[in-house]
């Protein structure tokens, strides 16, 4: 690797990041949704496997290949049009089901597919060639966009009703129904958005730390859950949190006012991604993600005698760093109250 | 769909893009009729959504999450209309609308210029994408696609080779897009490069990209 790059990047770190991008994030268990390709779907085409080429021969220079002597339109259209019915297929039964281990390590099939390996029918090829010629000719003659006129946004006079709106807009083309390889957006809609909104608290910006009343000192004689509940009253009172939960880094719940496992998973994943598993508070930082139009999930990893606790707060606005620090300190005292009490008695 | 406030995708194809409503009008007004945003083209399988006219977002819309819900609603709507693929061109950087689009998408392709400065920023990019996948576990990284490759320039070749040496092959497109004057001439004429008179070679390059993308999507679907 040349000095202009090797001195700037950490190769091992890059490889680690690359591997993480190819695997499922943080062991998140995704719901298995059936991809609906319809009753006519017979299976995926077999791809030609190419050898992986990491660290092999230098990159061959690539330049735009010259237009081939034969009809360029026909050449390219062979690659461009591969109707499903003409592809060689597996039967669905032959597609192996991936084991959990294979999901992480399996490499996708090589992308090198030769156009000549498929054999579309002559009539399909003819119509594809004609279609492409027509599109290219039309494009060169008048550009890509069909509409000759711009389509300004509608202007409506204040007194006019809906009938008065007259807009000239390009004709809308309804696309033909095609089964998409993508999961339906509605199916993968984040459960975060489905979370029941907590009972609306009055809207107010985060309180300034200077004006914040400290939480009541936790009693080491009380069980931890009682201490956390008391702490929660402070969170929802002076701090202005709507709801909260506390879990450990493994997902075991101490208290949960949201009843939303997905939010807890998001919080654990964020805490894990921030590397807050073993670091000191100075590196824990502030983590938050918007979960609704006026809701933020603030994630506060907190060290304690039980390991890292994940405190999740649903708030209206992101909390400032100094307030996060106070909250973290408060939860730390709550969690370690018995240790503190024992230490005080010994001294 | 052009989600870059500079609107280069639309501007490279038609002067009308300067006045067409588009993505940022929808972000500013969630009830903006989607039918007015979708612009058909002479290519029957391709429709466009321009960047739009609203400029307020460029000044105050840097926070992630502000438009996520609207992006998701838009994608649901076009999916309901039967569109098979929605390719979103986003602005550089991983904040604001770009972050929201990533949060709502099922896959991402990362174009990267084949030059040392571009390669040096790849680790940061991958780090942020890793965190983005926490918010959107469905987001699959199809890979880095090297662009503006200059085979005659040693630094460009070395940059590409460096990535090949470091990254898993699954994360790097085998096809590289070369730098060529044809792209400039095509945008000057407002045409896709494949529609130019001598654009067959360029079309073949992008067709290889298309085949790689299809194979990766197929593998993605099989894993799920």
XYZ file of C-alpha atoms in Angstrom:
571
model
C 0.000 0.000 0.000
C 1.395 3.371 -0.961
C 2.557 5.871 1.672
C -0.143 8.279 0.585
C -2.653 5.861 2.112
C -0.852 3.515 4.514
C 0.258 6.383 6.734
C -3.327 7.550 7.033
C -5.399 4.443 7.647
C -5.303 1.628 10.159
C -5.652 -1.489 8.003
C -6.781 -3.720 10.858
C -9.393 -1.234 11.979
C -10.688 -0.938 8.428
C -10.949 -4.712 8.108
C -12.772 -4.915 11.427
C -15.218 -2.240 10.340
C -15.709 -3.921 6.996
C -16.476 -7.265 8.648
C -18.980 -5.580 10.939
C -20.770 -4.029 7.975
C -21.149 -7.440 6.397
C -22.617 -9.047 9.487
C -25.826 -8.475 11.374
C -25.425 -5.636 13.841
C -24.890 -6.651 17.464
C -26.716 -9.989 17.229
C -29.966 -8.222 16.530
C -32.618 -10.816 15.888
C -34.581 -9.757 12.878
C -38.039 -11.045 12.256
C -37.981 -13.472 9.406
C -40.405 -12.215 6.838
C -41.327 -14.184 3.801
C -40.431 -12.327 0.631
C -43.428 -12.497 -1.577
C -42.440 -13.135 -5.175
C -45.793 -14.549 -6.129
C -46.943 -17.984 -7.221
C -45.007 -17.818 -10.514
C -41.628 -17.489 -8.833
C -39.475 -20.539 -9.385
C -36.250 -19.620 -7.638
C -33.100 -17.621 -8.115
C -30.838 -17.987 -11.108
C -27.581 -19.796 -10.530
C -24.671 -17.367 -10.547
C -21.174 -18.094 -11.854
C -18.848 -18.139 -8.831
C -15.611 -16.173 -9.272
C -12.588 -16.571 -7.022
C -12.186 -13.867 -4.383
C -9.252 -11.699 -5.291
C -8.122 -9.961 -2.119
C -4.478 -8.988 -2.284
C -3.977 -10.540 -5.677
C -2.697 -9.088 -8.912
C -2.636 -5.329 -9.285
C -5.719 -3.596 -10.545
C -5.964 -3.882 -14.291
C -6.398 -0.453 -15.775
C -9.948 0.098 -16.846
C -11.106 2.553 -19.421
C -14.377 2.856 -21.157
C -14.323 0.025 -23.684
C -14.663 1.223 -27.280
C -18.003 0.665 -28.941
C -17.921 -2.858 -30.388
C -17.922 -3.222 -34.198
C -21.177 -5.175 -34.142
C -24.431 -3.471 -33.305
C -23.834 -1.915 -29.905
C -27.508 -1.809 -29.117
C -27.915 -5.540 -29.501
C -24.790 -6.267 -27.505
C -25.784 -4.165 -24.546
C -29.420 -5.165 -24.637
C -28.463 -8.768 -24.105
C -27.098 -7.767 -20.777
C -29.888 -5.357 -20.089
C -32.868 -7.625 -20.510
C -33.091 -10.926 -18.733
C -36.693 -11.842 -18.227
C -37.266 -14.144 -15.323
C -38.940 -16.820 -17.365
C -35.812 -17.336 -19.478
C -33.323 -17.789 -16.630
C -32.003 -21.152 -15.550
C -33.403 -21.815 -12.084
C -33.034 -23.788 -8.944
C -36.125 -25.262 -7.510
C -36.916 -23.671 -4.212
C -36.233 -26.935 -2.429
C -32.581 -26.809 -3.474
C -31.910 -23.472 -1.886
C -30.132 -24.372 1.327
C -31.395 -22.830 4.540
C -28.583 -20.932 6.210
C -27.645 -21.917 9.728
C -27.148 -19.041 12.195
C -23.369 -19.434 11.859
C -23.520 -19.321 8.102
C -25.541 -16.154 8.177
C -22.614 -14.304 9.641
C -19.872 -15.871 7.615
C -21.447 -16.712 4.265
C -20.161 -14.624 1.433
C -22.640 -13.476 -1.161
C -22.359 -15.119 -4.545
C -19.891 -13.539 -6.876
C -21.323 -10.748 -8.947
C -19.587 -11.792 -12.170
C -22.421 -12.955 -14.368
C -21.777 -13.225 -18.064
C -24.614 -12.014 -20.230
C -24.079 -14.949 -22.553
C -24.933 -17.413 -19.767
C -28.623 -16.481 -20.107
C -30.645 -17.260 -23.184
C -33.593 -14.966 -23.590
C -35.963 -15.888 -26.376
C -35.498 -14.233 -29.792
C -38.816 -12.402 -29.580
C -37.876 -10.937 -26.203
C -34.522 -9.884 -27.576
C -36.128 -8.203 -30.569
C -38.533 -6.197 -28.453
C -35.752 -5.268 -26.046
C -33.567 -4.040 -28.898
C -36.424 -2.028 -30.367
C -37.286 -0.565 -26.999
C -33.725 0.532 -26.365
C -33.295 2.023 -29.835
C -36.521 3.959 -29.415
C -35.533 5.220 -25.999
C -32.082 6.291 -27.139
C -33.456 8.071 -30.189
C -36.097 9.859 -28.172
C -33.572 10.769 -25.552
C -31.146 12.289 -28.038
C -33.955 14.172 -29.741
C -35.519 15.777 -26.734
C -33.846 14.813 -23.486
C -35.005 12.315 -20.935
C -37.919 14.088 -19.350
C -41.228 13.707 -21.200
C -42.946 16.838 -20.065
C -42.191 19.875 -22.232
C -43.328 22.317 -19.602
C -42.134 22.867 -16.082
C -44.583 21.859 -13.372
C -44.720 24.602 -10.797
C -46.339 23.904 -7.446
C -50.024 24.691 -7.367
C -50.964 28.248 -6.464
C -54.263 28.714 -4.702
C -55.857 32.043 -3.902
C -56.813 32.412 -0.252
C -60.509 32.616 -1.100
C -60.649 29.727 -3.496
C -61.980 26.372 -2.560
C -60.473 23.116 -3.682
C -62.310 23.349 -7.000
C -60.333 26.413 -7.936
C -56.995 24.622 -7.889
C -55.856 24.057 -11.378
C -52.497 22.463 -11.787
C -50.825 21.310 -14.882
C -48.676 18.401 -13.921
C -47.018 15.670 -15.897
C -49.155 12.610 -16.450
C -48.571 10.104 -13.723
C -47.493 6.732 -14.890
C -48.603 3.913 -12.741
C -45.804 1.391 -12.765
C -46.751 -2.143 -13.698
C -47.068 -4.399 -10.696
C -43.715 -6.063 -10.137
C -42.786 -8.145 -7.159
C -39.997 -6.345 -5.427
C -36.980 -8.106 -3.958
C -37.016 -5.592 -1.145
C -38.884 -6.234 2.024
C -42.004 -4.207 2.307
C -41.304 -0.983 4.103
C -44.527 -1.441 6.046
C -43.279 -4.800 7.307
C -39.933 -3.552 8.447
C -41.362 -0.396 9.924
C -39.459 0.146 13.079
C -41.284 -1.015 16.194
C -39.865 2.106 17.702
C -42.569 4.022 15.852
C -45.204 1.585 17.032
C -44.289 2.183 20.654
C -47.227 3.458 22.579
C -46.570 7.092 23.214
C -46.252 7.620 26.936
C -48.835 9.786 28.581
C -47.981 13.202 27.274
C -46.053 15.290 29.706
C -46.204 19.055 29.417
C -43.747 20.222 26.803
C -40.755 22.029 28.237
C -37.086 22.303 27.357
C -34.507 20.462 29.438
C -33.912 22.033 32.818
C -30.621 23.756 33.444
C -28.299 21.849 35.782
C -27.798 24.978 37.877
C -31.480 25.008 38.713
C -31.798 21.266 39.155
C -32.630 19.938 42.574
C -30.432 16.949 43.364
C -32.151 13.603 43.750
C -32.856 12.444 47.297
C -29.975 10.399 48.687
C -30.804 6.722 48.245
C -31.006 4.611 51.365
C -28.795 1.552 51.408
C -31.425 -0.162 53.564
C -33.982 -0.168 50.782
C -33.958 -2.807 48.072
C -32.566 -1.634 44.762
C -35.912 -1.607 42.999
C -37.345 0.750 45.589
C -34.297 2.988 45.210
C -34.688 3.028 41.435
C -38.394 3.846 41.714
C -37.537 6.760 43.968
C -34.890 7.854 41.499
C -37.472 7.594 38.745
C -39.695 10.095 40.518
C -36.832 12.563 40.385
C -36.286 11.829 36.698
C -39.917 12.418 35.861
C -40.261 15.383 38.176
C -37.447 17.956 38.148
C -35.656 16.460 35.132
C -38.804 16.201 33.036
C -38.366 12.704 31.646
C -41.529 11.114 30.293
C -40.696 7.454 30.896
C -37.615 5.416 31.556
C -36.215 1.935 31.864
C -33.136 0.385 33.381
C -31.557 -2.815 32.184
C -28.132 -4.368 32.373
C -25.926 -4.799 29.314
C -27.350 -8.274 28.750
C -30.896 -7.009 28.528
C -32.140 -8.112 31.937
C -34.718 -5.574 33.007
C -34.650 -3.869 36.360
C -37.521 -1.501 35.671
C -39.389 -0.755 32.462
C -42.155 1.796 32.041
C -42.321 1.484 28.285
C -42.959 -2.238 27.730
C -41.093 -1.999 24.453
C -38.362 -4.608 23.996
C -37.277 -3.020 20.708
C -36.434 0.249 22.412
C -34.381 -1.581 25.000
C -32.584 -3.447 22.233
C -31.852 -0.160 20.457
C -30.511 1.288 23.691
C -28.277 -1.727 24.313
C -27.029 -1.626 20.742
C -26.257 2.073 20.942
C -24.431 1.574 24.211
C -22.506 -1.310 22.694
C -21.639 0.649 19.552
C -20.318 3.517 21.639
C -17.815 1.144 23.256
C -19.091 1.929 26.689
C -18.726 -1.620 27.946
C -15.531 -1.154 29.801
C -14.542 2.442 29.497
C -14.564 5.124 32.094
C -17.304 7.689 32.264
C -15.273 10.174 30.286
C -15.804 8.038 27.206
C -19.424 7.114 27.801
C -20.769 10.295 26.278
C -24.312 11.052 25.336
C -26.275 8.810 23.031
C -29.672 9.544 21.694
C -31.915 8.658 18.823
C -35.182 10.163 17.673
C -38.030 7.706 18.054
C -40.941 9.933 17.160
C -41.779 13.386 15.977
C -41.436 14.800 19.479
C -39.711 11.966 21.269
C -36.056 11.219 21.809
C -34.612 8.111 23.402
C -31.672 9.241 25.501
C -29.363 6.349 26.400
C -27.197 6.729 29.502
C -24.796 3.819 30.116
C -23.867 3.909 33.815
C -21.138 1.943 35.590
C -22.218 0.248 38.774
C -21.422 -2.682 41.023
C -23.739 -4.726 38.779
C -21.751 -3.886 35.667
C -22.858 -1.372 33.079
C -26.491 -0.387 33.548
C -28.381 0.927 30.548
C -30.677 3.772 31.489
C -33.122 4.721 28.733
C -35.017 7.995 28.987
C -37.819 9.141 26.728
C -37.632 12.919 26.517
C -38.872 15.645 24.275
C -35.470 17.204 23.573
C -31.911 15.849 23.643
C -30.444 16.421 27.080
C -27.323 18.538 27.557
C -24.094 16.812 28.573
C -23.976 18.257 32.080
C -27.505 17.043 32.804
C -26.583 13.587 31.500
C -23.647 13.647 33.865
C -25.924 14.449 36.841
C -28.362 11.724 35.879
C -25.584 9.191 35.515
C -24.131 10.188 38.863
C -27.566 9.850 40.463
C -28.134 6.356 39.071
C -24.645 5.329 40.112
C -25.364 6.379 43.674
C -28.676 4.546 43.600
C -27.096 1.355 42.299
C -24.131 1.458 44.674
C -26.036 2.688 47.749
C -25.422 -0.481 49.733
C -21.719 -0.441 48.933
C -21.548 3.176 49.981
C -23.459 2.418 53.185
C -21.144 -0.476 54.049
C -18.087 1.637 53.404
C -19.486 4.406 55.593
C -20.166 1.992 58.452
C -16.689 0.544 58.297
C -15.167 3.958 58.511
C -34.936 10.386 -6.291
C -32.610 13.294 -5.780
C -32.167 14.000 -2.080
C -29.186 16.267 -2.582
C -30.127 19.925 -2.045
C -27.799 20.856 -4.905
C -30.034 18.815 -7.166
C -27.286 17.508 -9.448
C -29.195 14.443 -10.639
C -32.086 16.481 -11.930
C -29.875 19.295 -13.198
C -27.842 16.842 -15.241
C -30.950 15.739 -17.063
C -33.223 18.709 -17.507
C -33.353 22.459 -17.019
C -36.844 21.928 -15.646
C -35.281 20.500 -12.527
C -34.738 24.049 -11.323
C -38.481 24.556 -10.957
C -39.791 21.052 -10.353
C -41.159 20.265 -6.910
C -39.438 17.350 -5.270
C -38.000 15.688 -2.224
C -37.416 18.776 -0.127
C -40.903 20.084 -0.791
C -42.176 16.824 0.646
C -39.878 17.126 3.639
C -41.215 20.617 4.263
C -44.842 19.624 3.778
C -45.713 16.027 4.636
C -49.056 16.226 2.844
C -47.519 17.309 -0.449
C -49.187 15.145 -3.114
C -46.691 12.500 -4.120
C -48.184 12.235 -7.600
C -46.974 15.763 -8.263
C -43.427 14.832 -7.370
C -43.009 11.808 -9.624
C -41.883 12.856 -13.094
C -42.095 10.240 -15.855
C -39.313 10.058 -18.412
C -39.001 8.782 -21.962
C -37.598 5.604 -20.486
C -40.780 3.857 -19.480
C -39.239 2.028 -16.568
C -37.706 5.163 -15.064
C -39.359 8.003 -13.201
C -37.661 10.789 -11.318
C -38.241 12.827 -8.216
C -36.241 16.023 -8.337
C -34.628 17.633 -5.293
C -37.328 20.296 -5.119
C -37.520 23.944 -4.309
C -37.686 24.347 -0.551
C -34.441 25.789 0.661
C -35.181 26.132 4.376
C -33.910 22.635 5.003
C -30.439 23.506 3.826
C -30.089 26.033 6.571
C -31.772 24.397 9.491
C -32.313 20.771 8.735
C -29.110 19.164 9.868
C -30.501 17.082 12.706
C -31.066 13.429 12.068
C -34.551 12.159 12.561
C -36.438 15.261 11.614
C -37.579 13.894 8.286
C -37.259 10.157 8.910
C -40.957 9.628 9.242
C -41.651 11.452 5.991
C -38.981 9.554 4.122
C -40.510 6.299 5.305
C -43.980 7.405 4.316
C -42.748 8.384 0.871
C -41.063 5.034 0.349
C -44.199 3.228 1.480
C -46.249 5.239 -0.978
C -44.066 4.561 -3.999
C -43.850 0.922 -3.027
C -47.625 0.861 -2.949
C -47.698 2.310 -6.437
C -45.716 -0.652 -7.662
C -42.274 0.834 -8.096
C -39.701 -1.925 -7.827
C -36.671 0.059 -6.791
C -36.192 3.554 -5.470
C -32.615 4.753 -5.850
C -31.951 7.808 -3.744
C -29.018 10.069 -4.506
C -28.051 11.769 -1.262
C -25.727 14.580 -0.387
C -22.267 13.713 0.878
C -21.971 13.403 4.636
C -23.969 11.271 7.009
C -26.275 13.706 8.738
C -29.622 15.362 8.174
C -31.644 14.052 5.268
C -28.877 11.647 4.246
C -29.011 9.985 7.654
C -32.789 9.813 7.480
C -32.700 8.224 4.034
C -30.185 5.671 5.285
C -32.405 4.990 8.274
C -35.277 4.134 5.967
C -33.430 2.275 3.222
C -32.801 -1.402 2.799
C -29.430 -1.119 1.082
C -26.688 1.394 0.391
C -24.039 1.728 -2.302
C -21.064 3.918 -1.456
C -19.535 5.671 -4.455
C -15.945 6.564 -3.693
C -13.484 8.406 -5.869
C -10.408 6.373 -6.660
C -7.892 8.799 -5.212
C -5.897 8.908 -1.963
C -8.000 11.616 -0.294
C -11.155 9.649 -0.916
C -9.672 6.426 0.411
C -8.490 8.100 3.612
C -12.061 8.948 4.511
C -13.347 5.394 4.071
C -12.710 4.298 7.688
C -14.760 7.176 9.050
C -17.512 6.461 6.597
C -17.644 2.794 7.579
C -17.617 3.661 11.253
C -20.624 5.903 10.884
C -22.439 3.344 8.760
C -21.866 0.770 11.479
C -23.604 3.045 13.968
C -26.317 3.811 11.449
C -27.100 0.097 11.279
C -27.978 0.181 14.931
C -30.847 2.477 14.083
C -31.674 0.574 10.912
C -30.580 -3.074 11.227
C -32.170 -3.738 7.846
C -29.584 -1.599 6.071
C -27.330 -3.784 3.950
C -24.085 -2.351 2.654
C -23.832 -3.526 -0.926
C -20.308 -2.180 -1.167
C -17.960 0.561 -2.220
C -18.088 1.458 -5.870
C -14.917 3.123 -7.060
C -15.570 5.991 -9.413
C -13.519 8.423 -11.472
C -10.846 5.799 -11.832
C -7.886 7.050 -13.865
C -5.890 4.073 -15.068
C -3.148 6.314 -16.388
C -2.496 7.889 -12.985
C -0.408 5.873 -10.528
C -2.033 7.460 -7.468
C -5.488 6.489 -8.667
C -4.413 2.901 -9.382
C -2.716 2.667 -5.984
C -5.783 3.992 -4.211
C -7.928 1.317 -5.813
C -5.371 -1.381 -5.085
C -5.190 -0.327 -1.440
C -8.884 -0.876 -1.009
C -8.674 -4.199 -2.755
C -5.922 -5.267 -0.378
C -7.784 -4.263 2.759
C -11.476 -4.794 2.211
C -13.273 -8.111 1.852
C -14.186 -8.713 -1.756
C -17.864 -8.691 -0.822
C -17.566 -5.062 0.197
C -15.945 -3.780 -2.981
C -17.591 -3.742 -6.364
C -15.496 -5.484 -8.967
C -16.551 -2.934 -11.555
C -14.918 0.469 -11.405
C -16.311 3.539 -13.112
C -13.615 5.292 -15.091
C -13.267 9.035 -15.354
C -14.172 10.009 -18.889
C -15.086 13.149 -20.778
C -18.219 11.401 -21.955
C -19.863 11.978 -18.587
C -19.332 15.696 -18.877
C -20.645 15.788 -22.434
C -23.694 13.764 -21.422
C -24.633 16.079 -18.589
C -24.077 19.044 -20.884
C -26.680 17.554 -23.202
C -28.961 16.524 -20.383
C -28.763 12.845 -21.264
C -27.922 9.680 -19.417
C -24.471 8.638 -20.574
C -25.837 5.426 -22.066
C -28.005 7.410 -24.479
C -25.065 9.237 -26.041
C -24.064 8.293 -29.558
C -20.854 6.638 -28.368
C -22.228 5.670 -25.011
C -22.417 1.921 -25.551
C -19.113 1.378 -23.795
C -20.279 3.381 -20.783
C -23.538 1.495 -20.772
C -21.641 -1.757 -20.646
C -19.729 -0.580 -17.563
C -22.892 0.404 -15.735
C -24.554 -2.778 -16.858
C -21.829 -4.694 -15.052
C -22.585 -2.618 -11.981
C -26.233 -3.467 -12.392
C -25.419 -7.181 -12.529
C -23.287 -6.938 -9.400
C -26.070 -5.121 -7.584
C -28.616 -7.725 -8.633
C -26.386 -10.541 -7.458
C -25.816 -8.857 -4.118
C -29.541 -8.218 -3.674
C -30.245 -11.829 -4.537
C -27.735 -12.990 -1.934
C -29.283 -10.557 0.534
C -32.739 -11.961 -0.045
C -31.473 -15.524 0.308
C -29.833 -14.725 3.636
C -33.117 -13.375 4.914
